[in-house]
């Protein structure tokens, strides 16, 4: 259940930005969260009970590697600290991996954009308790590692391993996360994780400050929260004795939960951060969600328009670029191609200000500067596209969207950080068309699948409003696989395989190429094909066509050698479709509680042609067949035999993204039908191979 509650307070601050979010796909909205860790208000660790020491398994969950016995998180604003505590019972050898602890945190440097986020992690303590009660304290020093860094900000982790852990041990550790004195961070409580949670306690002691939200021009006087909780669990809010620093009554927000099941671990799951149990807090001056999104949307739109313009410089550059073009489509294609030719620093690197200065370039203040610098981030590329479209006389808008690979948008959670992607919308011939110029190599008029079919916040002629991004069809995302093979008299084959990618599959490979070198790309492409072919075939990448031409299909041509058949006496048994040779049942389980979630609709077309010599004749081949889900999916297999060859054509089309549990049986039945067909065989009969000895004339007697 999603709930937003407002409590009158003189509390101000900033919500921490490590939360996830959600959104709607089609007509279905999924909700929930992830797991976080917390600390005990006592000075000492918890003494284990006899039952905990003797525990060897978890009833109802056979074979689980471990179980969280207790978790606690305490946030104290007056001390500017989050305190965490975790106790885990190790039940199997695999469970011993939980003794390796990685604690990630962000911290700022200098006085840049992130100033005020100078987080630190300290007071790390831990110990191991064996099943006989023996205690081994952690006496080592955690290893500090920087895992990501950008100007003025870095993400680090502290890594340590609890000592002498064995099956039956209890491990426990605690630590404190401290944040800057002038910052107030509302906690996010992510309750559900990959382990069963026996019990947990969460508490927040907020402190008041008299602050004003400049965007709303109103005092920040309320705390809101968004929850998805187990049945019967609820946040308890009460006053405490005493006053805070500015004379307001001290308060506490508290939550206790018991026996929380782990997150489901199944194939094709929706983003787990969008439907697990959680509590997400916000400081806010807004009385309701409508006020929040109206105000925040207005502020975002105003800032975006200020950067976009277009100013006189961008107008002049645009008019020069589109001179002689007559239709809006021609103009927009020219603008799009120009922006795609610029350096997208999301896929290269950020340039230091000193580099720009050395090149005679000033600070980027607006979209015109992005064009003159010939480089910018993905967001800046999108803003430039909108600015140039406006300069060309078109109605163009920005849209904020979530990334549905990670999370879904939830308007009930009042936090703009959910909307972490950006699209462009241009009205052409009275119809809105979506563009994604911030994604390198994304074709004109298309958007990255992670931002498709999602609810977001868009600009319009009358302010901002919620909207749905573009839908994709199976025809937008096509993979073709063509094999032309020649078999010799022993059953070995040589030839070529060509893979063609269009839409999202092509974009994935093109962007992968940007993040590596030619050798790593070839290795990944070879591995990709090897995962579907019979293991006895050896592919090698011969040629890659249209790698940078994003408006054309990406083609990869492979050389092939090896064997594809299994000899059985005088017969050779071949898979009916080479590309399904290693396939396994996609949905083996009869029942499913979670929705099935595909990244995007898609079309896969296979064509396999095998020529064989005269000593091999076709004895049996599968009959052609088809299966479908009315209006949603189709499968067609056609086998065409000839005198000394056989051709197999296979088509799979799926035009949906989210399948609710109620429709799982129909989906499973469809997959079972065509996957059974994919595993049928072609049988060739082998005649003895004529040799020079057997074919030579008999010697003449003298």
XYZ file of C-alpha atoms in Angstrom:
702
model
C 0.000 0.000 0.000
C 1.257 3.487 -0.847
C 0.543 6.192 1.729
C 1.605 9.799 2.047
C 1.158 11.421 5.459
C 1.796 15.015 6.484
C 2.623 16.020 10.061
C 2.768 19.716 11.062
C 6.301 20.575 12.208
C 8.992 23.189 12.004
C 11.408 20.738 10.461
C 13.622 21.424 7.489
C 16.290 19.696 5.561
C 17.135 17.603 2.611
C 16.131 14.040 1.844
C 19.014 11.692 1.136
C 19.211 10.813 -2.535
C 19.868 7.090 -2.331
C 16.231 6.060 -2.804
C 14.699 4.286 -5.784
C 11.364 4.861 -7.456
C 8.749 3.460 -9.853
C 6.334 3.906 -12.615
C 3.421 2.581 -14.673
C 3.853 0.279 -17.647
C 0.674 -0.036 -19.644
C -2.125 -0.061 -17.115
C -0.192 -1.777 -14.340
C 1.599 0.005 -11.491
C 4.055 -1.873 -9.353
C 5.266 -0.628 -5.995
C 7.964 -1.314 -3.331
C 11.665 -1.218 -2.077
C 15.042 -2.686 -1.072
C 16.941 -3.463 2.107
C 19.045 -1.206 4.305
C 21.095 -1.828 7.453
C 20.840 -0.158 10.989
C 22.307 0.114 14.678
C 21.508 -0.723 18.226
C 20.920 1.819 20.935
C 22.751 -0.374 23.465
C 26.493 -0.131 24.007
C 27.124 -3.845 23.603
C 26.238 -6.457 21.025
C 23.160 -8.591 21.560
C 23.692 -11.811 23.490
C 22.572 -14.763 21.347
C 19.877 -17.094 22.641
C 20.275 -20.867 22.853
C 17.776 -21.220 20.026
C 19.812 -18.907 17.772
C 23.043 -20.767 18.473
C 21.394 -24.130 17.768
C 19.577 -23.021 14.596
C 20.524 -25.120 11.550
C 17.750 -24.216 9.089
C 14.798 -21.886 8.541
C 11.351 -23.556 8.573
C 9.537 -22.989 5.300
C 12.717 -21.961 3.478
C 14.775 -25.111 2.947
C 18.350 -24.618 1.825
C 18.582 -20.852 2.419
C 22.209 -19.800 3.029
C 21.557 -17.451 5.952
C 18.924 -15.486 7.850
C 18.973 -11.978 9.315
C 18.206 -12.391 13.005
C 17.956 -8.693 13.758
C 18.525 -5.367 12.045
C 18.343 -1.871 13.470
C 18.729 1.612 12.048
C 18.678 4.763 14.159
C 18.866 8.293 12.720
C 19.579 11.155 15.130
C 19.413 14.591 13.541
C 20.813 16.351 16.588
C 24.009 14.260 16.270
C 23.885 14.168 12.439
C 24.351 10.415 12.398
C 22.796 7.251 10.965
C 23.624 4.206 13.098
C 23.384 0.667 11.724
C 23.418 -2.802 13.245
C 23.073 -6.258 11.647
C 23.051 -9.856 12.989
C 23.127 -12.781 10.546
C 22.966 -16.528 11.172
C 25.044 -18.570 8.700
C 23.264 -21.794 7.680
C 25.273 -23.170 4.711
C 28.704 -22.959 3.125
C 27.317 -20.485 0.611
C 26.096 -18.331 3.482
C 29.689 -17.684 4.574
C 29.886 -15.034 1.840
C 27.927 -12.678 4.127
C 31.037 -12.384 6.274
C 32.465 -10.180 3.489
C 30.944 -6.750 4.120
C 31.024 -3.850 1.627
C 29.673 -0.544 2.940
C 29.233 2.136 0.268
C 28.915 5.865 0.949
C 29.284 9.156 -0.885
C 31.417 12.116 0.160
C 32.141 15.589 -1.178
C 35.365 17.446 -1.773
C 35.874 21.210 -1.858
C 33.075 23.723 -2.357
C 31.482 22.463 -5.559
C 27.958 21.352 -6.355
C 28.044 18.565 -3.756
C 29.306 20.782 -0.915
C 27.471 19.871 2.283
C 27.514 16.143 1.610
C 30.737 15.424 3.471
C 29.656 12.017 4.728
C 32.003 9.800 6.691
C 31.777 6.255 8.012
C 33.301 5.244 11.325
C 32.817 3.239 14.547
C 32.948 -0.027 12.636
C 32.795 -2.991 15.010
C 32.048 -6.647 14.462
C 32.406 -10.164 15.790
C 31.749 -13.810 15.018
C 30.020 -16.184 17.445
C 30.390 -19.913 16.873
C 27.559 -22.345 17.590
C 29.246 -23.302 20.880
C 29.200 -19.665 22.025
C 32.871 -18.900 21.311
C 33.310 -15.204 20.413
C 35.940 -13.989 17.923
C 36.044 -10.172 17.707
C 36.894 -8.329 14.503
C 40.211 -6.609 15.133
C 41.227 -5.691 11.605
C 41.078 -2.366 9.809
C 38.503 -1.873 7.026
C 39.915 -1.240 3.558
C 38.825 2.070 1.985
C 38.263 2.005 -1.776
C 37.041 4.685 -4.206
C 34.705 3.096 -6.748
C 33.386 6.170 -8.586
C 34.509 9.754 -8.800
C 33.329 12.925 -10.479
C 34.170 16.552 -9.995
C 33.744 17.403 -6.322
C 32.152 14.096 -5.372
C 33.142 10.462 -4.983
C 31.545 7.173 -3.984
C 33.644 5.051 -1.675
C 33.292 1.778 0.162
C 34.757 0.319 3.301
C 35.427 -3.393 3.014
C 36.105 -5.878 5.798
C 35.702 -9.582 6.534
C 34.449 -10.930 9.820
C 36.840 -13.556 11.290
C 36.686 -17.344 11.440
C 33.150 -17.734 10.070
C 31.809 -21.267 9.746
C 28.441 -22.888 9.159
C 26.407 -22.303 12.329
C 28.134 -19.008 13.188
C 26.357 -15.766 13.996
C 28.015 -12.688 12.554
C 27.210 -9.164 13.654
C 28.542 -5.726 12.895
C 27.659 -2.100 13.423
C 28.824 1.248 12.135
C 27.900 4.922 12.014
C 27.386 7.173 9.000
C 27.937 10.829 9.867
C 26.811 13.764 7.760
C 27.628 17.466 7.796
C 26.328 19.595 10.651
C 24.471 22.006 8.361
C 22.630 19.181 6.575
C 19.537 17.291 7.711
C 19.035 13.935 6.019
C 15.703 12.183 6.237
C 16.283 8.420 6.338
C 15.115 5.905 3.753
C 14.265 2.511 5.238
C 14.631 -0.328 2.725
C 13.351 -3.366 4.593
C 13.294 -6.334 2.218
C 16.429 -7.971 0.833
C 17.720 -11.330 -0.342
C 17.528 -12.926 3.143
C 14.628 -13.688 5.457
C 14.403 -11.009 8.165
C 13.376 -12.279 11.596
C 13.032 -8.849 13.217
C 13.998 -5.224 12.608
C 13.654 -1.878 14.317
C 13.893 1.573 12.713
C 13.787 4.954 14.460
C 14.242 8.586 13.435
C 14.662 11.503 15.812
C 14.169 14.625 13.645
C 15.316 18.087 14.737
C 13.713 21.388 13.750
C 15.129 24.335 11.861
C 13.450 27.438 10.513
C 14.141 27.173 6.789
C 12.276 28.201 3.656
C 11.973 26.364 0.358
C 12.949 29.028 -2.216
C 11.021 27.280 -4.997
C 7.768 27.184 -3.044
C 8.508 30.443 -1.206
C 7.146 28.728 1.908
C 8.513 27.436 5.214
C 9.501 23.762 5.284
C 7.080 22.699 7.961
C 6.091 19.098 7.301
C 7.448 15.606 7.009
C 5.907 13.363 4.373
C 6.519 9.710 3.829
C 5.774 7.014 1.302
C 5.379 3.446 2.543
C 4.983 -0.109 1.330
C 4.858 -2.305 4.414
C 3.907 -5.838 5.473
C 0.356 -6.303 6.659
C -0.045 -5.031 10.218
C 3.146 -2.936 10.217
C 2.793 0.818 10.644
C 4.908 3.852 11.467
C 4.488 5.052 15.032
C 4.856 8.798 15.550
C 4.941 10.293 19.041
C 6.264 13.237 20.991
C 9.139 12.917 23.438
C 9.946 14.850 26.601
C 12.009 17.988 26.052
C 12.515 20.602 23.357
C 14.857 20.785 20.395
C 17.282 23.599 19.525
C 14.585 26.063 18.441
C 12.048 25.175 21.112
C 9.881 22.621 19.330
C 8.789 19.383 20.964
C 11.139 16.452 20.354
C 9.639 13.654 18.256
C 10.312 10.121 17.071
C 9.186 8.132 14.024
C 9.489 4.429 14.681
C 8.823 1.130 12.907
C 9.165 -2.502 14.002
C 8.695 -5.482 11.681
C 8.899 -9.257 12.129
C 9.226 -12.270 9.846
C 9.718 -10.421 6.561
C 10.178 -12.839 3.623
C 13.060 -12.307 1.198
C 12.566 -10.744 -2.189
C 11.495 -13.218 -4.826
C 14.368 -14.306 -7.032
C 12.942 -15.252 -10.409
C 13.822 -14.643 -14.036
C 12.251 -11.658 -15.786
C 11.415 -9.727 -12.625
C 10.207 -6.121 -12.539
C 12.671 -3.756 -10.803
C 12.854 -5.064 -7.234
C 13.414 -1.548 -5.906
C 9.871 -0.770 -7.001
C 7.842 -3.302 -5.076
C 9.706 -4.376 -1.939
C 8.846 -3.120 1.548
C 10.151 0.378 2.323
C 9.616 3.752 3.977
C 10.844 6.904 2.192
C 10.755 10.233 4.031
C 10.816 13.825 2.794
C 11.031 17.255 4.360
C 8.513 19.440 2.546
C 6.553 22.715 2.627
C 3.782 21.225 0.495
C 0.353 20.292 1.784
C -0.315 17.598 -0.834
C 1.192 15.833 -3.816
C -0.521 18.067 -6.379
C 1.117 21.145 -4.854
C 4.502 19.426 -4.763
C 4.589 18.310 -8.386
C 3.109 21.575 -9.654
C 5.732 23.649 -7.844
C 8.699 21.371 -8.542
C 7.650 20.967 -12.164
C 7.388 24.721 -12.607
C 10.849 25.289 -11.113
C 12.447 22.561 -13.222
C 10.790 23.830 -16.399
C 11.903 27.400 -15.715
C 15.531 26.319 -15.178
C 15.461 24.166 -18.296
C 14.023 26.947 -20.454
C 16.612 29.380 -19.121
C 19.386 27.074 -20.353
C 17.663 26.071 -23.596
C 16.718 29.537 -24.844
C 17.101 29.782 -27.732
C 19.165 32.968 -27.672
C 20.123 34.963 -30.776
C 23.330 32.983 -31.234
C 21.495 29.635 -31.300
C 18.796 31.017 -33.597
C 21.388 32.211 -36.093
C 23.297 28.910 -36.019
C 20.069 26.953 -36.498
C 18.870 29.034 -39.432
C 22.233 28.589 -41.153
C 22.056 24.840 -40.578
C 18.558 24.338 -41.996
C 18.826 26.818 -44.875
C 17.170 25.413 -47.999
C 15.176 22.716 -46.183
C 11.421 22.960 -46.522
C 9.675 20.469 -44.204
C 9.836 20.232 -40.425
C 10.974 16.623 -40.734
C 13.895 17.578 -42.969
C 14.906 20.369 -40.611
C 14.630 18.207 -37.530
C 16.632 15.374 -39.089
C 19.402 17.819 -39.934
C 19.404 19.180 -36.373
C 19.405 15.661 -34.901
C 22.291 14.489 -37.092
C 24.311 17.597 -36.160
C 23.872 16.940 -32.445
C 24.678 13.240 -32.829
C 27.998 14.243 -34.400
C 29.015 16.195 -31.268
C 31.019 14.585 -28.460
C 28.676 13.121 -25.864
C 30.705 13.246 -22.642
C 28.477 10.610 -21.034
C 30.347 8.172 -23.272
C 33.771 9.809 -23.305
C 34.771 11.902 -20.309
C 34.073 15.164 -18.561
C 36.463 17.941 -19.539
C 38.075 20.050 -16.839
C 37.549 23.795 -16.938
C 41.283 24.272 -17.505
C 41.015 22.269 -20.755
C 38.183 24.462 -22.013
C 40.170 27.553 -21.083
C 43.223 26.295 -22.967
C 41.024 25.790 -26.044
C 39.592 29.293 -25.703
C 36.228 28.002 -24.494
C 34.328 29.596 -21.655
C 31.870 28.152 -19.167
C 28.779 26.417 -20.545
C 25.925 28.740 -19.592
C 23.342 27.801 -22.211
C 22.523 25.494 -25.100
C 24.336 27.739 -27.590
C 27.549 27.139 -25.633
C 27.097 23.369 -25.991
C 26.958 23.796 -29.772
C 30.001 26.060 -29.879
C 31.996 23.724 -27.580
C 31.000 20.788 -29.831
C 30.490 18.614 -26.784
C 28.239 18.163 -23.788
C 26.498 15.682 -21.520
C 23.496 13.663 -22.599
C 21.142 16.078 -20.826
C 22.826 19.043 -22.513
C 22.502 17.339 -25.916
C 18.764 16.946 -25.342
C 18.434 20.560 -24.219
C 20.349 21.703 -27.306
C 18.045 19.650 -29.552
C 14.952 21.246 -28.003
C 16.508 24.714 -28.305
C 17.352 24.249 -31.987
C 13.904 22.807 -32.730
C 12.378 25.901 -31.149
C 14.757 28.095 -33.130
C 13.516 26.349 -36.284
C 9.966 27.419 -35.421
C 8.660 24.167 -33.921
C 6.952 23.487 -30.601
C 9.466 21.490 -28.564
C 9.469 20.391 -24.933
C 11.524 18.529 -22.328
C 10.308 15.482 -20.396
C 11.726 13.940 -17.233
C 11.427 10.159 -16.984
C 12.624 7.333 -14.731
C 14.876 4.504 -15.876
C 12.613 1.454 -15.761
C 15.537 -0.935 -15.741
C 16.098 0.190 -12.139
C 12.870 1.661 -10.812
C 9.370 2.914 -11.537
C 7.916 6.379 -10.950
C 5.646 6.846 -7.940
C 3.905 10.244 -7.744
C 2.934 9.433 -4.138
C 6.617 9.677 -3.209
C 7.389 13.393 -3.299
C 10.925 13.247 -4.596
C 12.227 14.552 -7.926
C 15.214 12.174 -7.818
C 12.935 9.457 -9.230
C 13.032 11.215 -12.598
C 16.636 10.619 -13.603
C 16.321 10.577 -17.398
C 15.351 13.191 -19.969
C 13.631 13.074 -23.375
C 12.714 15.618 -26.034
C 9.215 16.024 -27.466
C 8.549 17.859 -30.744
C 5.069 18.496 -32.068
C 5.029 17.666 -35.772
C 1.852 17.894 -37.843
C -0.164 18.187 -34.646
C 1.290 15.032 -33.094
C 3.908 14.745 -30.367
C 6.982 12.768 -31.368
C 9.626 11.569 -28.874
C 13.399 11.848 -29.342
C 16.408 10.762 -27.313
C 19.409 12.771 -28.617
C 21.208 12.392 -25.281
C 21.673 8.670 -25.982
C 24.595 8.215 -28.336
C 23.589 6.328 -31.499
C 19.867 6.374 -30.704
C 18.057 6.599 -34.086
C 15.983 9.610 -35.061
C 12.456 9.396 -33.680
C 13.301 6.579 -31.248
C 14.047 6.449 -27.519
C 16.110 4.127 -25.347
C 13.980 1.243 -24.057
C 14.687 2.150 -20.407
C 12.735 5.401 -20.923
C 9.887 3.978 -23.028
C 6.347 3.254 -21.815
C 6.842 5.111 -18.541
C 5.084 7.880 -16.693
C 7.070 11.071 -16.222
C 6.800 14.856 -15.998
C 6.737 16.941 -19.174
C 6.642 20.546 -20.276
C 3.604 21.825 -22.128
C 2.055 25.062 -23.310
C 0.267 25.470 -19.971
C 2.951 24.350 -17.527
C 4.068 20.858 -16.575
C 1.992 17.704 -16.238
C 2.321 13.950 -15.898
C 2.552 12.120 -19.206
C 3.412 8.755 -20.703
C 6.461 8.317 -22.917
C 6.271 6.599 -26.292
C 5.245 2.971 -26.694
C 7.387 0.572 -28.676
C 6.274 -2.148 -31.065
C 7.930 -5.516 -31.646
C 8.910 -4.257 -35.125
C 11.014 -1.491 -33.530
C 13.408 -4.019 -31.972
C 14.444 -6.644 -34.448
C 17.147 -9.313 -34.411
C 17.792 -11.397 -37.532
C 20.019 -14.508 -37.531
C 20.977 -16.039 -40.861
C 23.171 -19.116 -41.328
C 24.456 -20.377 -44.687
C 26.378 -23.608 -44.114
C 27.878 -26.332 -46.288
C 28.289 -29.810 -44.836
C 30.934 -32.284 -45.991
C 30.561 -36.070 -46.179
C 31.688 -36.453 -42.546
C 29.093 -34.039 -41.147
C 31.436 -31.089 -40.598
C 30.284 -27.659 -41.745
C 31.793 -24.376 -42.881
C 30.071 -21.147 -43.829
C 28.872 -17.834 -42.468
C 26.379 -16.549 -39.953
C 25.093 -12.985 -40.112
C 23.410 -11.302 -37.160
C 21.406 -8.149 -37.794
C 20.274 -5.771 -35.037
C 17.723 -2.971 -35.234
C 16.389 -0.714 -32.472
C 17.263 -1.536 -28.866
C 19.491 -4.558 -29.663
C 21.555 -2.397 -32.046
C 21.763 0.486 -29.575
C 23.001 -1.870 -26.850
C 25.876 -3.144 -29.003
C 26.797 0.293 -30.348
C 27.002 1.809 -26.883
C 28.967 -1.205 -25.671
C 31.504 -0.464 -28.397
C 31.893 3.068 -27.006
C 32.904 1.684 -23.615
C 35.616 -0.686 -24.843
C 38.043 -1.390 -27.642
C 37.672 -3.461 -30.821
C 39.091 -6.587 -29.197
C 36.647 -6.528 -26.285
C 33.736 -5.893 -28.672
C 34.714 -8.836 -30.894
C 35.056 -11.070 -27.845
C 31.602 -10.059 -26.578
C 30.015 -10.600 -30.000
C 31.629 -14.020 -30.350
C 30.513 -15.046 -26.856
C 26.995 -13.819 -27.592
C 26.706 -16.163 -30.594
C 28.439 -19.087 -28.860
C 25.755 -19.017 -26.156
C 23.090 -20.051 -28.673
C 24.915 -22.321 -31.140
C 25.881 -25.996 -30.626
C 29.092 -26.111 -28.606
C 30.822 -27.961 -31.450
C 30.677 -24.891 -33.714
C 33.422 -22.269 -33.646
C 32.414 -18.741 -34.695
C 34.830 -15.887 -35.328
C 33.917 -12.301 -36.117
C 34.724 -11.499 -39.733
C 33.177 -8.077 -40.225
C 31.058 -5.489 -38.411
C 28.931 -3.300 -40.685
C 27.271 0.045 -39.810
C 28.674 0.186 -36.288
C 28.458 3.996 -36.215
C 25.627 4.509 -38.724
C 22.789 4.517 -36.194
C 20.077 4.916 -38.854
C 20.914 1.534 -40.422
C 20.761 -2.002 -39.031
C 23.960 -3.160 -37.328
C 25.314 -6.256 -39.072
C 27.857 -8.738 -37.698
C 29.264 -11.381 -40.060
C 30.893 -14.496 -38.596
C 32.944 -17.314 -40.107
C 31.789 -20.726 -38.893
C 33.435 -24.119 -38.739
C 32.854 -27.318 -36.785
C 30.163 -29.968 -36.564
C 26.465 -29.621 -35.888
C 25.182 -33.177 -35.854
C 25.155 -36.092 -33.453
C 25.971 -39.385 -35.249
C 23.806 -42.359 -34.249
C 24.767 -45.424 -36.268
C 24.095 -44.589 -39.924
C 22.262 -41.394 -39.114
C 23.188 -37.801 -38.287
C 20.803 -35.892 -36.006
C 20.780 -32.074 -36.346
C 18.957 -29.422 -34.285
C 16.074 -27.948 -36.263
C 17.192 -24.389 -35.413
C 20.909 -23.901 -34.745
C 20.197 -20.731 -32.777
C 18.046 -22.613 -30.262
C 20.524 -25.455 -29.741
C 21.395 -24.461 -26.166
C 17.973 -23.128 -25.196
C 16.362 -24.267 -21.956
C 12.806 -23.921 -20.684
C 12.236 -20.232 -19.984
C 9.396 -20.683 -17.496
C 9.725 -24.136 -15.863
C 7.770 -23.229 -12.734
C 4.014 -23.908 -12.861
C 3.053 -20.935 -10.683
C 4.419 -17.447 -10.284
C 3.560 -14.682 -7.822
C 5.433 -11.811 -9.486
C 4.669 -10.262 -12.843
C 6.830 -11.266 -15.820
C 8.790 -8.280 -17.066
C 10.459 -8.051 -20.469
C 12.693 -5.116 -21.323
C 11.037 -4.353 -24.627
C 8.792 -5.867 -27.343
C 10.875 -7.639 -29.962
C 10.988 -9.604 -33.188
C 13.495 -12.424 -33.828
C 13.798 -13.970 -37.291
C 16.006 -16.995 -38.015
C 16.921 -18.426 -41.406
C 19.164 -21.511 -41.525
C 20.226 -23.107 -44.809
C 22.360 -26.267 -44.820
C 23.645 -27.935 -47.992
C 24.840 -31.533 -47.641
C 26.723 -33.962 -49.938
C 25.318 -36.878 -51.932
C 26.135 -39.455 -49.266
C 23.646 -37.737 -46.920
C 19.924 -37.838 -47.585
C 17.084 -36.355 -45.584
C 15.211 -39.046 -43.662
C 13.010 -36.955 -41.357
C 12.312 -33.318 -40.524
C 9.823 -31.564 -38.227
C 6.515 -30.415 -39.603
C 5.964 -26.692 -39.873
C 4.012 -25.207 -36.965
C 2.797 -22.055 -35.269
C 1.657 -20.856 -31.847
C 0.385 -17.526 -30.552
C -1.102 -15.429 -27.793
C -3.898 -13.542 -29.471
C -2.918 -9.914 -29.996
C 0.339 -10.263 -28.062
C 2.720 -12.908 -29.409
C 3.359 -15.215 -32.356
C 5.709 -18.055 -33.298
C 6.100 -19.653 -36.723
C 8.464 -22.493 -37.719
C 8.697 -23.527 -41.378
C 10.950 -26.376 -42.588
C 11.605 -26.628 -46.341
C 13.529 -29.736 -47.526
C 15.174 -30.039 -50.979
C 17.241 -32.701 -52.749
C 20.559 -31.911 -51.066
C 19.679 -29.123 -48.656
C 17.235 -28.011 -46.015
C 16.061 -24.524 -45.029
C 14.523 -23.601 -41.691
C 12.732 -20.299 -41.106
C 11.668 -19.312 -37.611
C 9.834 -16.200 -36.396
C 9.216 -15.102 -32.810
C 7.339 -11.873 -32.070
C 6.320 -10.566 -28.652
C 4.509 -7.249 -28.372
C 4.233 -6.750 -24.621
C 6.404 -5.732 -21.661
C 4.593 -6.619 -18.439
C 2.527 -9.766 -17.964
C 0.591 -9.920 -14.684
C 0.541 -13.151 -12.650
C -3.053 -13.832 -13.707
C -1.869 -14.227 -17.322
C 1.211 -16.305 -16.498
C -0.394 -19.661 -17.359
C -1.127 -18.532 -20.915
C 2.389 -17.136 -21.307
C 3.970 -20.348 -20.009
C 1.829 -22.461 -22.320
C 2.902 -20.377 -25.331
C 6.579 -20.707 -24.437
C 6.257 -24.435 -23.745
C 4.724 -25.001 -27.178
C 7.357 -23.260 -29.243
C 10.320 -24.288 -27.087
C 9.318 -27.925 -27.536
C 9.202 -27.326 -31.279
C 12.648 -25.688 -31.168
C 14.099 -28.872 -29.682
C 12.933 -31.166 -32.468
C 15.514 -32.646 -34.841
C 16.393 -33.108 -38.489
C 17.621 -36.627 -39.315
C 20.029 -37.305 -42.177
C 20.782 -40.831 -43.378
C 24.445 -41.517 -44.105
C 25.572 -43.753 -46.973
C 29.126 -45.148 -47.108
C 31.590 -42.623 -48.440
C 33.081 -43.689 -51.749
C 36.881 -43.720 -51.739
C 39.426 -44.016 -54.534
C 39.991 -47.669 -53.550
C 36.341 -48.720 -53.659
C 35.655 -46.806 -56.837
C 38.732 -47.977 -58.816
C 38.244 -50.762 -61.454
C 39.243 -54.295 -60.491
C 42.790 -55.281 -61.508
C 43.122 -57.345 -64.724
C 44.634 -60.830 -64.349
C 47.571 -61.693 -66.610
